[in-house]
Amino acid sequence: MAETVTISGRTSPGPGPGLLASLDPLLREWLPRQRWFAGKGRPVTGFTLVAATELLPLDGALGLYHLLVRAHQSPAPGDCYQLLIGVREALPPRLAPALIGHVEEGPLAGHTVYEALYDPRPAEVLLEALRTQARIGGLRFERAPDAPDIGPNLPPRLMTAEQSNSSVVYGDTYILKLLRRIVPGTNPDLELPLALALEGCPRVPAPTAWLRAEFADEPYVLGVLQPFVQGAADGWELALSELSKGEDFGAEARSLGRATAEVHVALARGLPTMTLGHAQLDLLVNGMTDRLDAAAQAVPALRPYAPGLHSAFSALANLAAEGHTWTAQRIHGDLHLGQCLHSPSGEWSLIDFEGEPSRPLAERRMPQPPVRDIAGMLRSFDYAAHSTTPAAPGWADLCRAAYCSGYAEVTGVDPRTDPVLLRAYETDKAIYEVLYEARHRPDWLPVPLSAVRRLANPAPDATI
Ligand SMILES: Nc1ncnc2c1ncn2[C@@H]1O[C@H](COP(=O)(O)OP(=O)(O)O)[C@@H](O)[C@H]1O
Ligand SMILES: O=P(O)(O)O[C@H]1O[C@H](CO)[C@@H](O[C@H]2O[C@H](CO)[C@@H](O)[C@H](O)[C@H]2O)[C@H](O)[C@H]1O
């Protein structure tokens, strides 16, 4: 970096309360438009400041504030979001897409505020803070003890991919993911990659540094810096590209099955496991049933299949009632092709261990049957095959079989040998997808619905 970054830290009170009052009308308009805003479709009626930290004072050309802000929505109290707000007298044209608005009143009156991650300078401030393990107000920038030094001259660029969070890539060397919707507690997006690094599992980029915070006695994980896998394609892009060329994806699917298994084996070694018996399975099946009922309520197209889908869950409950048990362990929790990176040398890496962000943190951190991840990936092959015209179900069948075989090569257990559990998890995922697509991408609804038809009426000799 060309010059030294001077960081001054102050937490609220300071500019905090007045700052939020002056930002309020601008945030009401700007926040709901952000891809990562989780409360779409419900009006934001106000904001509460959870924490404000000044990273650069406004006495220079650029002010920089780190905010945790609760957006008031129904159901109360609404979600808490991490914001990095840049403040300048005027915004240079290159930062026009980052504009939040012009402040009329309060401590920032007459200034322009904007999404600071678009601006290289604030992004450099974050990396510098991680490099120097800064403590600023309640923010703790920390580094893995055995990580190599974070070098200088790593120009930042904000990723423009559709994301649930926001990521900045530094010189194709590191990627910093800043979590947007923040909940207190241990976040699996840091917890699991750290555990995997301790186990020596190379399938997940090991965290180099991270940003944590403590506000009002509550711990938060706010961001994670990892090595950037250079030149990688994600599994979804790769699968679609092979499909469009009429190529099969069996070899890649098999090695992805091996990679998934390696991650599962390492997680089972490093973190607690448990046995699920009748009582735990009842809870699990009740959750699946409730999700089906809620989805059928919201999406009429699902209703004709509800009885058949319920049978997938009751079959599992029956097995448990007969005394069958399952092993549960920590898993990825939201595995699909888009969460897998394929490096130019052909190695797979798994990313994004946050789990399904809409589920409570405690639930995401519970040990679960590893088949849940496998079901997620099987759904993904099906998605890819149904996103082309005409659909290519045979292509998906081949991938699904190859993936399970690859998994079995490492663990010795082929997921297809537990078809009742697999069908229940695949059904649960397809129902989730129906709701997701109905809300976010109605054009895609036929994709999970075609799986719903199959899962509601499985062929008598079907394996997966
Ligand atoms: N270590 C990495 N190396 C290269 N690209 C990465 C890495 N981690 C994430 N990415 C890219 O960033 C995107 C978003 O990352 P992800 O962790 O899935 O964020 P989100 O939780 O916001 O969806 C991924 O789809 C991938 O393209
Ligand atoms: O990427 P996120 O973790 O935010 O996951 C959400 O969006 C995904 C789509 O981007 C969605 O995934 C579904 O579509 C994918 C193809 O676009 C497919 O590969 C997945 O198998 C399918 O579930 C995911 O469900 C949703 O949570």
PDB file of N, CA and C in Angstrom, residues 377-438:
ATOM      1  N   MET A 377     -26.688 -31.526  -2.849  1.00  0.00           N
ATOM      2  CA  MET A 377     -25.913 -31.602  -4.094  1.00  0.00           C
ATOM      3  C   MET A 377     -26.670 -32.389  -5.171  1.00  0.00           C
ATOM      4  N   LEU A 378     -27.367 -33.423  -4.774  1.00  0.00           N
ATOM      5  CA  LEU A 378     -28.153 -34.175  -5.764  1.00  0.00           C
ATOM      6  C   LEU A 378     -29.218 -33.275  -6.379  1.00  0.00           C
ATOM      7  N   ARG A 379     -29.810 -32.422  -5.555  1.00  0.00           N
ATOM      8  CA  ARG A 379     -30.798 -31.474  -6.079  1.00  0.00           C
ATOM      9  C   ARG A 379     -30.133 -30.542  -7.103  1.00  0.00           C
ATOM     10  N   SER A 380     -28.902 -30.193  -6.823  1.00  0.00           N
ATOM     11  CA  SER A 380     -28.206 -29.242  -7.696  1.00  0.00           C
ATOM     12  C   SER A 380     -27.954 -29.839  -9.087  1.00  0.00           C
ATOM     13  N   PHE A 381     -27.584 -31.123  -9.138  1.00  0.00           N
ATOM     14  CA  PHE A 381     -27.405 -31.767 -10.450  1.00  0.00           C
ATOM     15  C   PHE A 381     -28.732 -31.757 -11.210  1.00  0.00           C
ATOM     16  N   ASP A 382     -29.803 -31.992 -10.474  1.00  0.00           N
ATOM     17  CA  ASP A 382     -31.132 -31.998 -11.076  1.00  0.00           C
ATOM     18  C   ASP A 382     -31.474 -30.598 -11.598  1.00  0.00           C
ATOM     19  N   TYR A 383     -31.118 -29.577 -10.821  1.00  0.00           N
ATOM     20  CA  TYR A 383     -31.354 -28.190 -11.250  1.00  0.00           C
ATOM     21  C   TYR A 383     -30.637 -27.911 -12.568  1.00  0.00           C
ATOM     22  N   ALA A 384     -29.364 -28.296 -12.597  1.00  0.00           N
ATOM     23  CA  ALA A 384     -28.581 -28.021 -13.812  1.00  0.00           C
ATOM     24  C   ALA A 384     -29.253 -28.701 -15.009  1.00  0.00           C
ATOM     25  N   ALA A 385     -29.643 -29.965 -14.833  1.00  0.00           N
ATOM     26  CA  ALA A 385     -30.219 -30.729 -15.944  1.00  0.00           C
ATOM     27  C   ALA A 385     -31.557 -30.149 -16.400  1.00  0.00           C
ATOM     28  N   HIS A 386     -32.275 -29.487 -15.488  1.00  0.00           N
ATOM     29  CA  HIS A 386     -33.580 -28.922 -15.848  1.00  0.00           C
ATOM     30  C   HIS A 386     -33.498 -27.450 -16.231  1.00  0.00           C
ATOM     31  N   SER A 387     -32.296 -26.910 -16.252  1.00  0.00           N
ATOM     32  CA  SER A 387     -32.193 -25.507 -16.663  1.00  0.00           C
ATOM     33  C   SER A 387     -31.896 -25.406 -18.155  1.00  0.00           C
ATOM     34  N   THR A 388     -31.769 -26.553 -18.823  1.00  0.00           N
ATOM     35  CA  THR A 388     -31.527 -26.533 -20.276  1.00  0.00           C
ATOM     36  C   THR A 388     -32.809 -26.976 -21.001  1.00  0.00           C
ATOM     37  N   THR A 389     -32.866 -26.645 -22.282  1.00  0.00           N
ATOM     38  CA  THR A 389     -34.000 -27.109 -23.100  1.00  0.00           C
ATOM     39  C   THR A 389     -33.449 -27.969 -24.252  1.00  0.00           C
ATOM     40  N   PRO A 390     -33.916 -29.219 -24.413  1.00  0.00           N
ATOM     41  CA  PRO A 390     -34.787 -29.905 -23.468  1.00  0.00           C
ATOM     42  C   PRO A 390     -34.011 -30.295 -22.209  1.00  0.00           C
ATOM     43  N   ALA A 391     -34.762 -30.611 -21.160  1.00  0.00           N
ATOM     44  CA  ALA A 391     -34.114 -31.040 -19.919  1.00  0.00           C
ATOM     45  C   ALA A 391     -33.310 -32.311 -20.180  1.00  0.00           C
ATOM     46  N   ALA A 392     -32.305 -32.527 -19.328  1.00  0.00           N
ATOM     47  CA  ALA A 392     -31.413 -33.674 -19.544  1.00  0.00           C
ATOM     48  C   ALA A 392     -31.387 -34.552 -18.301  1.00  0.00           C
ATOM     49  N   PRO A 393     -32.511 -35.213 -18.000  1.00  0.00           N
ATOM     50  CA  PRO A 393     -32.565 -35.979 -16.737  1.00  0.00           C
ATOM     51  C   PRO A 393     -31.514 -37.092 -16.682  1.00  0.00           C
ATOM     52  N   GLY A 394     -31.160 -37.657 -17.842  1.00  0.00           N
ATOM     53  CA  GLY A 394     -30.158 -38.729 -17.850  1.00  0.00           C
ATOM     54  C   GLY A 394     -28.802 -38.203 -17.394  1.00  0.00           C
ATOM     55  N   TRP A 395     -28.504 -36.966 -17.802  1.00  0.00           N
ATOM     56  CA  TRP A 395     -27.247 -36.322 -17.396  1.00  0.00           C
ATOM     57  C   TRP A 395     -27.206 -36.205 -15.872  1.00  0.00           C
ATOM     58  N   ALA A 396     -28.334 -35.783 -15.284  1.00  0.00           N
ATOM     59  CA  ALA A 396     -28.390 -35.633 -13.821  1.00  0.00           C
ATOM     60  C   ALA A 396     -28.247 -36.996 -13.142  1.00  0.00           C
ATOM     61  N   ASP A 397     -28.903 -38.027 -13.680  1.00  0.00           N
ATOM     62  CA  ASP A 397     -28.823 -39.361 -13.055  1.00  0.00           C
ATOM     63  C   ASP A 397     -27.374 -39.832 -12.988  1.00  0.00           C
ATOM     64  N   LEU A 398     -26.659 -39.587 -14.096  1.00  0.00           N
ATOM     65  CA  LEU A 398     -25.254 -40.001 -14.130  1.00  0.00           C
ATOM     66  C   LEU A 398     -24.431 -39.268 -13.077  1.00  0.00           C
ATOM     67  N   CYS A 399     -24.658 -37.945 -12.975  1.00  0.00           N
ATOM     68  CA  CYS A 399     -23.920 -37.139 -11.988  1.00  0.00           C
ATOM     69  C   CYS A 399     -24.242 -37.600 -10.575  1.00  0.00           C
ATOM     70  N   ARG A 400     -25.534 -37.834 -10.340  1.00  0.00           N
ATOM     71  CA  ARG A 400     -25.961 -38.216  -8.999  1.00  0.00           C
ATOM     72  C   ARG A 400     -25.308 -39.532  -8.596  1.00  0.00           C
ATOM     73  N   ALA A 401     -25.274 -40.481  -9.519  1.00  0.00           N
ATOM     74  CA  ALA A 401     -24.667 -41.783  -9.210  1.00  0.00           C
ATOM     75  C   ALA A 401     -23.154 -41.636  -9.002  1.00  0.00           C
ATOM     76  N   ALA A 402     -22.511 -40.841  -9.868  1.00  0.00           N
ATOM     77  CA  ALA A 402     -21.050 -40.669  -9.768  1.00  0.00           C
ATOM     78  C   ALA A 402     -20.687 -39.975  -8.453  1.00  0.00           C
ATOM     79  N   TYR A 403     -21.491 -38.986  -8.077  1.00  0.00           N
ATOM     80  CA  TYR A 403     -21.231 -38.235  -6.836  1.00  0.00           C
ATOM     81  C   TYR A 403     -21.316 -39.185  -5.626  1.00  0.00           C
ATOM     82  N   CYS A 404     -22.359 -40.017  -5.592  1.00  0.00           N
ATOM     83  CA  CYS A 404     -22.516 -40.960  -4.467  1.00  0.00           C
ATOM     84  C   CYS A 404     -21.373 -41.974  -4.446  1.00  0.00           C
ATOM     85  N   SER A 405     -20.953 -42.427  -5.642  1.00  0.00           N
ATOM     86  CA  SER A 405     -19.842 -43.397  -5.687  1.00  0.00           C
ATOM     87  C   SER A 405     -18.566 -42.754  -5.163  1.00  0.00           C
ATOM     88  N   GLY A 406     -18.306 -41.515  -5.585  1.00  0.00           N
ATOM     89  CA  GLY A 406     -17.106 -40.806  -5.107  1.00  0.00           C
ATOM     90  C   GLY A 406     -17.141 -40.672  -3.592  1.00  0.00           C
ATOM     91  N   TYR A 407     -18.308 -40.350  -3.074  1.00  0.00           N
ATOM     92  CA  TYR A 407     -18.459 -40.187  -1.624  1.00  0.00           C
ATOM     93  C   TYR A 407     -18.137 -41.502  -0.921  1.00  0.00           C
ATOM     94  N   ALA A 408     -18.664 -42.597  -1.489  1.00  0.00           N
ATOM     95  CA  ALA A 408     -18.462 -43.912  -0.875  1.00  0.00           C
ATOM     96  C   ALA A 408     -16.989 -44.339  -0.932  1.00  0.00           C
ATOM     97  N   GLU A 409     -16.276 -43.917  -1.970  1.00  0.00           N
ATOM     98  CA  GLU A 409     -14.859 -44.289  -2.072  1.00  0.00           C
ATOM     99  C   GLU A 409     -14.068 -43.801  -0.866  1.00  0.00           C
ATOM    100  N   VAL A 410     -14.454 -42.646  -0.301  1.00  0.00           N
ATOM    101  CA  VAL A 410     -13.705 -42.082   0.829  1.00  0.00           C
ATOM    102  C   VAL A 410     -14.246 -42.570   2.166  1.00  0.00           C
ATOM    103  N   THR A 411     -15.577 -42.611   2.301  1.00  0.00           N
ATOM    104  CA  THR A 411     -16.149 -42.925   3.626  1.00  0.00           C
ATOM    105  C   THR A 411     -16.457 -44.404   3.797  1.00  0.00           C
ATOM    106  N   GLY A 412     -16.536 -45.127   2.693  1.00  0.00           N
ATOM    107  CA  GLY A 412     -16.950 -46.529   2.774  1.00  0.00           C
ATOM    108  C   GLY A 412     -18.464 -46.670   2.887  1.00  0.00           C
ATOM    109  N   VAL A 413     -19.178 -45.562   2.896  1.00  0.00           N
ATOM    110  CA  VAL A 413     -20.644 -45.619   3.028  1.00  0.00           C
ATOM    111  C   VAL A 413     -21.266 -44.925   1.824  1.00  0.00           C
ATOM    112  N   ASP A 414     -22.044 -45.696   1.060  1.00  0.00           N
ATOM    113  CA  ASP A 414     -22.725 -45.097  -0.094  1.00  0.00           C
ATOM    114  C   ASP A 414     -24.072 -44.541   0.376  1.00  0.00           C
ATOM    115  N   PRO A 415     -24.297 -43.245   0.163  1.00  0.00           N
ATOM    116  CA  PRO A 415     -25.546 -42.642   0.649  1.00  0.00           C
ATOM    117  C   PRO A 415     -26.792 -43.312   0.081  1.00  0.00           C
ATOM    118  N   ARG A 416     -26.653 -44.000  -1.058  1.00  0.00           N
ATOM    119  CA  ARG A 416     -27.834 -44.647  -1.651  1.00  0.00           C
ATOM    120  C   ARG A 416     -28.292 -45.846  -0.843  1.00  0.00           C
ATOM    121  N   THR A 417     -27.441 -46.302   0.113  1.00  0.00           N
ATOM    122  CA  THR A 417     -27.864 -47.451   0.920  1.00  0.00           C
ATOM    123  C   THR A 417     -28.843 -47.034   2.019  1.00  0.00           C
ATOM    124  N   ASP A 418     -29.134 -45.743   2.126  1.00  0.00           N
ATOM    125  CA  ASP A 418     -30.128 -45.273   3.101  1.00  0.00           C
ATOM    126  C   ASP A 418     -31.178 -44.444   2.349  1.00  0.00           C
ATOM    127  N   PRO A 419     -31.944 -45.125   1.450  1.00  0.00           N
ATOM    128  CA  PRO A 419     -32.813 -44.358   0.548  1.00  0.00           C
ATOM    129  C   PRO A 419     -33.931 -43.601   1.251  1.00  0.00           C
ATOM    130  N   VAL A 420     -34.373 -44.097   2.399  1.00  0.00           N
ATOM    131  CA  VAL A 420     -35.483 -43.419   3.095  1.00  0.00           C
ATOM    132  C   VAL A 420     -35.008 -42.052   3.618  1.00  0.00           C
ATOM    133  N   LEU A 421     -33.822 -42.060   4.233  1.00  0.00           N
ATOM    134  CA  LEU A 421     -33.271 -40.798   4.747  1.00  0.00           C
ATOM    135  C   LEU A 421     -32.961 -39.841   3.594  1.00  0.00           C
ATOM    136  N   LEU A 422     -32.394 -40.384   2.530  1.00  0.00           N
ATOM    137  CA  LEU A 422     -32.028 -39.552   1.387  1.00  0.00           C
ATOM    138  C   LEU A 422     -33.269 -38.929   0.750  1.00  0.00           C
ATOM    139  N   ARG A 423     -34.311 -39.736   0.594  1.00  0.00           N
ATOM    140  CA  ARG A 423     -35.543 -39.202  -0.024  1.00  0.00           C
ATOM    141  C   ARG A 423     -36.161 -38.109   0.875  1.00  0.00           C
ATOM    142  N   ALA A 424     -36.117 -38.343   2.204  1.00  0.00           N
ATOM    143  CA  ALA A 424     -36.697 -37.340   3.114  1.00  0.00           C
ATOM    144  C   ALA A 424     -35.941 -36.015   2.984  1.00  0.00           C
ATOM    145  N   TYR A 425     -34.606 -36.086   2.961  1.00  0.00           N
ATOM    146  CA  TYR A 425     -33.833 -34.838   2.867  1.00  0.00           C
ATOM    147  C   TYR A 425     -33.960 -34.192   1.483  1.00  0.00           C
ATOM    148  N   GLU A 426     -34.019 -35.012   0.460  1.00  0.00           N
ATOM    149  CA  GLU A 426     -34.176 -34.425  -0.877  1.00  0.00           C
ATOM    150  C   GLU A 426     -35.542 -33.742  -0.992  1.00  0.00           C
ATOM    151  N   THR A 427     -36.536 -34.379  -0.390  1.00  0.00           N
ATOM    152  CA  THR A 427     -37.884 -33.804  -0.396  1.00  0.00           C
ATOM    153  C   THR A 427     -37.897 -32.483   0.361  1.00  0.00           C
ATOM    154  N   ASP A 428     -37.281 -32.475   1.536  1.00  0.00           N
ATOM    155  CA  ASP A 428     -37.232 -31.250   2.346  1.00  0.00           C
ATOM    156  C   ASP A 428     -36.573 -30.118   1.544  1.00  0.00           C
ATOM    157  N   LYS A 429     -35.486 -30.461   0.840  1.00  0.00           N
ATOM    158  CA  LYS A 429     -34.765 -29.439   0.061  1.00  0.00           C
ATOM    159  C   LYS A 429     -35.608 -28.957  -1.117  1.00  0.00           C
ATOM    160  N   ALA A 430     -36.258 -29.891  -1.806  1.00  0.00           N
ATOM    161  CA  ALA A 430     -37.068 -29.499  -2.971  1.00  0.00           C
ATOM    162  C   ALA A 430     -38.225 -28.590  -2.529  1.00  0.00           C
ATOM    163  N   ILE A 431     -38.769 -28.853  -1.350  1.00  0.00           N
ATOM    164  CA  ILE A 431     -39.857 -28.005  -0.830  1.00  0.00           C
ATOM    165  C   ILE A 431     -39.318 -26.601  -0.515  1.00  0.00           C
ATOM    166  N   TYR A 432     -38.134 -26.563   0.109  1.00  0.00           N
ATOM    167  CA  TYR A 432     -37.478 -25.272   0.365  1.00  0.00           C
ATOM    168  C   TYR A 432     -37.293 -24.515  -0.951  1.00  0.00           C
ATOM    169  N   GLU A 433     -36.850 -25.252  -1.977  1.00  0.00           N
ATOM    170  CA  GLU A 433     -36.583 -24.609  -3.274  1.00  0.00           C
ATOM    171  C   GLU A 433     -37.862 -24.074  -3.927  1.00  0.00           C
ATOM    172  N   VAL A 434     -38.955 -24.824  -3.759  1.00  0.00           N
ATOM    173  CA  VAL A 434     -40.230 -24.350  -4.307  1.00  0.00           C
ATOM    174  C   VAL A 434     -40.565 -22.979  -3.705  1.00  0.00           C
ATOM    175  N   LEU A 435     -40.406 -22.884  -2.403  1.00  0.00           N
ATOM    176  CA  LEU A 435     -40.711 -21.619  -1.719  1.00  0.00           C
ATOM    177  C   LEU A 435     -39.721 -20.533  -2.157  1.00  0.00           C
ATOM    178  N   TYR A 436     -38.445 -20.905  -2.219  1.00  0.00           N
ATOM    179  CA  TYR A 436     -37.406 -19.947  -2.624  1.00  0.00           C
ATOM    180  C   TYR A 436     -37.688 -19.412  -4.024  1.00  0.00           C
ATOM    181  N   GLU A 437     -37.990 -20.309  -4.944  1.00  0.00           N
ATOM    182  CA  GLU A 437     -38.205 -19.866  -6.334  1.00  0.00           C
ATOM    183  C   GLU A 437     -39.498 -19.059  -6.447  1.00  0.00           C
ATOM    184  N   ALA A 438     -40.554 -19.489  -5.727  1.00  0.00           N
ATOM    185  CA  ALA A 438     -41.813 -18.735  -5.788  1.00  0.00           C
ATOM    186  C   ALA A 438     -41.580 -17.299  -5.332  1.00  0.00           C
TER     187      ALA A 438
END
